[in-house]
Amino acid sequence: MDLIKITRALADDLHALRRPAGVSHVYNPLRYMWPAHERFLSRHYIMTGRLLDGDGNDDGEEYQGVATRRYLILGMNPGPHGMVQTGLPFGDVVNAAAMLGYRTGDQVPAPDLAGVELHPSRPVIGLSATRREASGERLWGGLAAIFGGLEQTLAACFAANYCPLAYFADDPQGTNVTPEDFGKKTIKGEPNPRHDPGYAAELDKVCLPYLVRVARAMRVEVILAVGRYAEAKANIIAALCPEATQQCPSPKVVYLTHPSPLATRSAEEWAAMARGALEAAGALPSDASEVGP
């Protein structure tokens, strides 16, 4: 499987979707921050080697494949101060910089915003953004505490959002609209102007096959579902890739509370909750570190 090729195709397919109800602006960071996302995939999830002939000798040709990963971290969609800026899932700018590994003097890609209609209250600054994204900061920091570091986390986990698009409403603040909104008929007892089940189905047709293909190719054994929307989608993905590994006929889905400050009191509390969820599911890495609030 060519991970770069199918991810670029995913970005293009998402770009071709219509605009959903109640949304004025749709951001596709896989396109305008593609160089950063491609570097993320290439540095951590692409493996290269040399082909051997029938006698086991090097035949001089190189091959490129996708690395295996035990865990798939699955989120819902990009946050305004995370992936919207950096192009990386849960892309808090500090952790994104570490994952991309740019050195002093390297040319860091700027967002390619040609043809992108931005909401006045939702600018895209790119990797030079200074505002940290709390959910991404907590997620990568908490998992690093469990797995023993950021590099160890990336060596064990592939991260993705089910929907790589961000949505904003046509109001002065550019209200953040999430994909789960499209399935709700009412919100707080009132008709939901963003109810658009047809669009939700179109989104599934684009996003679901990509993630199933990745989970199969990477032989994912555990899907870490960040939030209830991601959990629902993770259960579908798991059911569609029963041949992921011989040891684990169908990936195990582990629900993780969303790391938003609205859901947990501190980064340390979220890390402890995540470790507890993994341990309860029998999915904790054998060399996991102790963490606590």
Short mmCIF file of C-alpha atoms in Angstrom, two decimals:
data_model
loop_
_atom_site.label_atom_id
_atom_site.label_comp_id
_atom_site.label_asym_id
_atom_site.label_seq_id
_atom_site.Cartn_x
_atom_site.Cartn_y
_atom_site.Cartn_z
CA MET A 1 0.00 0.00 0.00
CA ASP A 2 1.27 3.46 -0.94
CA LEU A 3 0.31 5.51 2.13
CA ILE A 4 1.32 8.82 0.58
CA LYS A 5 -0.69 8.19 -2.58
CA ILE A 6 -3.89 7.09 -0.86
CA THR A 7 -3.73 9.95 1.65
CA ARG A 8 -3.34 12.47 -1.14
CA ALA A 9 -6.31 10.86 -2.89
CA LEU A 10 -8.29 11.14 0.35
CA ALA A 11 -7.52 14.86 0.51
CA ASP A 12 -8.70 15.34 -3.08
CA ASP A 13 -11.88 13.32 -2.53
CA LEU A 14 -12.71 15.38 0.55
CA HIS A 15 -12.13 18.56 -1.43
CA ALA A 16 -14.71 17.43 -3.98
CA LEU A 17 -17.50 17.06 -1.41
CA ARG A 18 -20.28 19.62 -1.31
CA ARG A 19 -20.59 22.08 1.56
CA PRO A 20 -22.84 20.72 4.34
CA ALA A 21 -25.88 22.49 5.74
CA GLY A 22 -25.28 25.29 8.23
CA VAL A 23 -21.60 25.64 7.32
CA SER A 24 -20.06 28.60 5.53
CA HIS A 25 -16.37 27.61 5.52
CA VAL A 26 -14.71 24.21 5.08
CA TYR A 27 -10.96 23.83 5.71
CA ASN A 28 -8.95 20.94 4.26
CA PRO A 29 -5.54 20.97 5.98
CA LEU A 30 -4.50 17.81 4.14
CA ARG A 31 -4.33 20.01 1.05
CA TYR A 32 -3.06 23.40 2.20
CA MET A 33 -0.61 21.83 4.69
CA TRP A 34 0.19 18.80 2.55
CA PRO A 35 4.03 19.12 2.71
CA ALA A 36 3.86 18.94 6.51
CA HIS A 37 1.47 15.98 6.54
CA GLU A 38 3.49 14.16 3.89
CA ARG A 39 6.64 14.65 5.96
CA PHE A 40 4.79 13.32 9.03
CA LEU A 41 3.81 10.16 7.15
CA SER A 42 7.23 9.71 5.53
CA ARG A 43 9.24 10.16 8.74
CA HIS A 44 7.18 7.84 10.93
CA TYR A 45 5.12 5.41 8.86
CA ILE A 46 6.93 4.65 5.62
CA MET A 47 9.57 1.94 5.50
CA THR A 48 11.96 1.32 2.66
CA GLY A 49 14.12 -1.65 1.75
CA ARG A 50 15.63 -3.53 -1.14
CA LEU A 51 14.01 -6.34 -3.09
CA LEU A 52 15.61 -9.78 -3.08
CA ASP A 53 15.68 -12.25 -5.93
CA GLY A 54 14.70 -15.90 -5.67
CA ASP A 55 18.06 -16.79 -4.15
CA GLY A 56 17.83 -14.14 -1.47
CA ASN A 57 20.27 -11.78 -3.17
CA ASP A 58 19.81 -8.05 -3.51
CA ASP A 59 18.40 -7.46 -6.99
CA GLY A 60 19.20 -3.73 -6.91
CA GLU A 61 15.63 -2.46 -6.67
CA GLU A 62 14.17 -0.55 -3.74
CA TYR A 63 10.66 -0.95 -2.38
CA GLN A 64 8.54 1.25 -0.17
CA GLY A 65 5.87 0.01 2.17
CA VAL A 66 3.86 0.97 5.22
CA ALA A 67 5.09 0.23 8.73
CA THR A 68 3.03 -1.91 11.08
CA ARG A 69 1.56 -0.26 14.16
CA ARG A 70 -0.23 -1.92 17.04
CA TYR A 71 -2.36 1.12 17.84
CA LEU A 72 -4.50 3.49 15.77
CA ILE A 73 -5.29 6.78 17.53
CA LEU A 74 -8.60 7.94 16.08
CA GLY A 75 -9.96 11.44 16.58
CA MET A 76 -13.03 13.18 15.16
CA ASN A 77 -11.81 16.15 13.08
CA PRO A 78 -9.18 18.93 13.15
CA GLY A 79 -9.17 21.50 15.92
CA PRO A 80 -8.92 25.20 14.99
CA HIS A 81 -5.60 25.57 16.80
CA GLY A 82 -4.29 22.08 16.06
CA MET A 83 -4.45 20.27 12.74
CA VAL A 84 -6.06 23.31 11.10
CA GLN A 85 -2.73 25.08 11.65
CA THR A 86 -0.16 22.28 11.40
CA GLY A 87 -1.70 19.62 9.16
CA LEU A 88 -1.03 16.90 11.76
CA PRO A 89 -3.66 14.99 13.77
CA PHE A 90 -4.03 16.52 17.24
CA GLY A 91 -1.42 18.89 15.85
CA ASP A 92 -0.46 21.06 18.80
CA VAL A 93 2.29 23.28 17.37
CA VAL A 94 5.01 22.24 19.84
CA ASN A 95 4.42 18.52 19.40
CA ALA A 96 3.96 18.97 15.64
CA ALA A 97 7.37 20.63 15.40
CA ALA A 98 8.93 17.72 17.29
CA MET A 99 7.22 15.13 15.08
CA LEU A 100 8.27 16.88 11.87
CA GLY A 101 11.85 17.25 13.05
CA TYR A 102 12.81 20.42 11.22
CA ARG A 103 16.28 21.70 12.09
CA THR A 104 17.56 25.24 12.34
CA GLY A 105 17.86 26.62 8.83
CA ASP A 106 15.36 24.20 7.30
CA GLN A 107 12.67 25.74 5.13
CA VAL A 108 9.43 25.12 6.97
CA PRO A 109 6.41 24.94 4.62
CA ALA A 110 3.86 27.73 4.87
CA PRO A 111 0.16 27.07 4.28
CA ASP A 112 -0.77 27.08 0.61
CA LEU A 113 -3.96 29.10 0.89
CA ALA A 114 -4.46 29.88 -2.78
CA GLY A 115 -8.13 29.35 -3.48
CA VAL A 116 -8.96 28.73 0.20
CA GLU A 117 -11.78 30.86 1.59
CA LEU A 118 -10.98 31.66 5.21
CA HIS A 119 -13.41 32.83 7.86
CA PRO A 120 -12.27 36.24 9.21
CA SER A 121 -12.21 34.86 12.76
CA ARG A 122 -10.46 31.59 11.81
CA PRO A 123 -7.09 32.48 10.28
CA VAL A 124 -4.56 29.84 9.26
CA ILE A 125 -1.02 30.73 10.32
CA GLY A 126 0.65 27.35 9.86
CA LEU A 127 3.60 25.97 11.77
CA SER A 128 4.59 29.45 12.91
CA ALA A 129 1.45 29.64 15.06
CA THR A 130 2.18 30.28 18.73
CA ARG A 131 -1.14 29.32 20.36
CA ARG A 132 -1.04 25.78 21.70
CA GLU A 133 -3.95 23.42 21.17
CA ALA A 134 -4.84 22.02 24.60
CA SER A 135 -6.33 18.73 23.42
CA GLY A 136 -3.31 17.91 21.26
CA GLU A 137 -0.91 18.99 23.97
CA ARG A 138 -2.60 16.70 26.46
CA LEU A 139 -3.01 13.77 24.10
CA TRP A 140 0.58 13.60 22.86
CA GLY A 141 1.95 14.48 26.29
CA GLY A 142 -0.20 11.90 28.03
CA LEU A 143 0.58 9.11 25.59
CA ALA A 144 4.28 9.99 25.74
CA ALA A 145 4.08 9.54 29.50
CA ILE A 146 2.55 6.08 29.00
CA PHE A 147 4.71 4.86 26.10
CA GLY A 148 7.97 6.36 27.36
CA GLY A 149 8.32 9.36 25.04
CA LEU A 150 6.97 10.94 21.88
CA GLU A 151 9.15 8.86 19.55
CA GLN A 152 8.10 5.67 21.32
CA THR A 153 4.47 6.70 20.94
CA LEU A 154 4.90 7.24 17.21
CA ALA A 155 6.69 3.90 16.92
CA ALA A 156 3.65 2.17 18.41
CA CYS A 157 0.77 4.31 17.13
CA PHE A 158 -0.61 5.75 13.90
CA ALA A 159 -2.73 8.87 14.41
CA ALA A 160 -5.59 10.05 12.23
CA ASN A 161 -8.85 11.97 12.39
CA TYR A 162 -11.89 10.15 11.04
CA CYS A 163 -12.82 13.35 9.20
CA PRO A 164 -9.79 15.48 8.25
CA LEU A 165 -11.99 18.50 7.44
CA ALA A 166 -12.77 21.45 9.74
CA TYR A 167 -16.10 23.26 9.53
CA PHE A 168 -17.08 26.76 10.62
CA ALA A 169 -20.44 28.51 10.74
CA ASP A 170 -21.26 31.86 9.16
CA ASP A 171 -21.35 33.88 12.37
CA PRO A 172 -18.93 36.50 13.71
CA GLN A 173 -16.93 34.02 15.79
CA GLY A 174 -16.86 31.26 13.18
CA THR A 175 -18.44 28.66 15.44
CA ASN A 176 -16.63 25.33 15.20
CA VAL A 177 -18.96 22.71 13.70
CA THR A 178 -18.15 19.04 14.24
CA PRO A 179 -19.07 16.10 11.98
CA GLU A 180 -21.35 14.64 14.64
CA ASP A 181 -23.55 17.74 14.32
CA PHE A 182 -24.70 16.60 10.88
CA GLY A 183 -26.47 13.61 12.40
CA LYS A 184 -28.41 15.48 15.08
CA LYS A 185 -32.00 16.50 14.33
CA THR A 186 -32.20 18.76 17.36
CA ILE A 187 -29.75 20.50 19.70
CA LYS A 188 -31.00 21.41 23.18
CA GLY A 189 -34.55 20.76 22.04
CA GLU A 190 -34.34 23.10 19.06
CA PRO A 191 -34.17 22.12 15.35
CA ASN A 192 -30.57 21.73 14.26
CA PRO A 193 -29.78 23.93 11.22
CA ARG A 194 -26.78 21.72 10.52
CA HIS A 195 -28.71 18.45 10.36
CA ASP A 196 -27.50 16.91 7.11
CA PRO A 197 -27.56 13.08 7.18
CA GLY A 198 -26.94 12.96 3.45
CA TYR A 199 -23.64 14.75 3.88
CA ALA A 200 -22.72 12.50 6.81
CA ALA A 201 -23.23 9.50 4.53
CA GLU A 202 -21.09 11.08 1.80
CA LEU A 203 -18.36 11.68 4.37
CA ASP A 204 -18.46 8.02 5.44
CA LYS A 205 -18.04 6.89 1.83
CA VAL A 206 -14.78 8.85 1.60
CA CYS A 207 -13.29 8.44 5.08
CA LEU A 208 -14.22 4.91 6.10
CA PRO A 209 -12.50 2.98 3.25
CA TYR A 210 -9.25 4.92 3.81
CA LEU A 211 -9.08 4.08 7.50
CA VAL A 212 -10.05 0.45 7.00
CA ARG A 213 -7.31 0.11 4.40
CA VAL A 214 -4.74 1.71 6.70
CA ALA A 215 -5.78 -0.40 9.69
CA ARG A 216 -5.47 -3.58 7.63
CA ALA A 217 -2.12 -2.65 6.11
CA MET A 218 -0.64 -1.62 9.46
CA ARG A 219 -2.07 -4.71 11.18
CA VAL A 220 -3.67 -2.57 13.85
CA GLU A 221 -4.66 -4.49 16.98
CA VAL A 222 -6.07 -1.67 19.12
CA ILE A 223 -8.01 1.45 18.10
CA LEU A 224 -7.76 4.24 20.66
CA ALA A 225 -11.03 6.10 20.09
CA VAL A 226 -10.79 9.67 21.37
CA GLY A 227 -14.37 10.66 22.19
CA ARG A 228 -17.76 9.01 21.53
CA TYR A 229 -18.00 9.96 17.84
CA ALA A 230 -14.61 8.37 17.21
CA GLU A 231 -15.65 5.32 19.24
CA ALA A 232 -18.71 4.78 17.04
CA LYS A 233 -16.59 5.01 13.89
CA ALA A 234 -13.85 2.84 15.40
CA ASN A 235 -16.35 0.03 15.99
CA ILE A 236 -17.29 0.12 12.30
CA ILE A 237 -13.63 0.10 11.25
CA ALA A 238 -12.88 -2.82 13.56
CA ALA A 239 -15.78 -4.83 12.16
CA LEU A 240 -14.55 -4.27 8.60
CA CYS A 241 -10.98 -5.48 9.14
CA PRO A 242 -11.23 -8.83 10.92
CA GLU A 243 -8.11 -10.11 9.15
CA ALA A 244 -5.91 -7.34 10.59
CA THR A 245 -3.69 -9.86 12.42
CA GLN A 246 -3.78 -13.55 13.20
CA GLN A 247 -3.28 -12.80 16.90
CA CYS A 248 -6.13 -10.27 16.99
CA PRO A 249 -8.89 -11.22 14.50
CA SER A 250 -10.59 -7.85 14.93
CA PRO A 251 -8.99 -4.74 16.41
CA LYS A 252 -10.02 -3.99 19.96
CA VAL A 253 -11.65 -0.60 20.47
CA VAL A 254 -10.62 1.30 23.60
CA TYR A 255 -12.56 4.44 24.44
CA LEU A 256 -10.51 7.40 25.69
CA THR A 257 -12.13 10.47 27.22
CA HIS A 258 -11.47 13.48 25.01
CA PRO A 259 -8.42 15.38 26.34
CA SER A 260 -10.18 18.74 26.14
CA PRO A 261 -9.99 20.88 29.30
CA LEU A 262 -13.81 20.76 29.20
CA ALA A 263 -13.66 17.01 29.87
CA THR A 264 -10.72 16.61 32.28
CA ARG A 265 -9.29 18.83 34.99
CA SER A 266 -5.62 18.48 34.05
CA ALA A 267 -3.18 16.89 31.62
CA GLU A 268 -2.04 14.55 34.39
CA GLU A 269 -5.59 13.43 35.06
CA TRP A 270 -6.15 12.66 31.36
CA ALA A 271 -2.91 10.64 31.18
CA ALA A 272 -3.96 8.62 34.22
CA MET A 273 -7.43 8.03 32.74
CA ALA A 274 -5.94 6.93 29.42
CA ARG A 275 -3.56 4.54 31.14
CA GLY A 276 -6.42 3.13 33.20
CA ALA A 277 -8.55 2.58 30.09
CA LEU A 278 -5.73 0.75 28.32
CA GLU A 279 -5.02 -1.38 31.37
CA ALA A 280 -8.68 -2.28 31.86
CA ALA A 281 -8.90 -3.37 28.21
CA GLY A 282 -5.76 -5.48 28.43
CA ALA A 283 -4.16 -3.23 25.81
CA LEU A 284 -1.48 -1.52 27.89
CA PRO A 285 2.06 -1.74 26.42
CA SER A 286 4.17 -4.22 28.35
CA ASP A 287 6.72 -1.52 29.17
CA ALA A 288 4.21 1.23 29.97
CA SER A 289 5.24 3.88 32.45
CA GLU A 290 3.28 4.74 35.57
CA VAL A 291 1.43 8.03 35.40
CA GLY A 292 -0.82 9.78 37.87
CA PRO A 293 -2.65 13.02 38.54
#
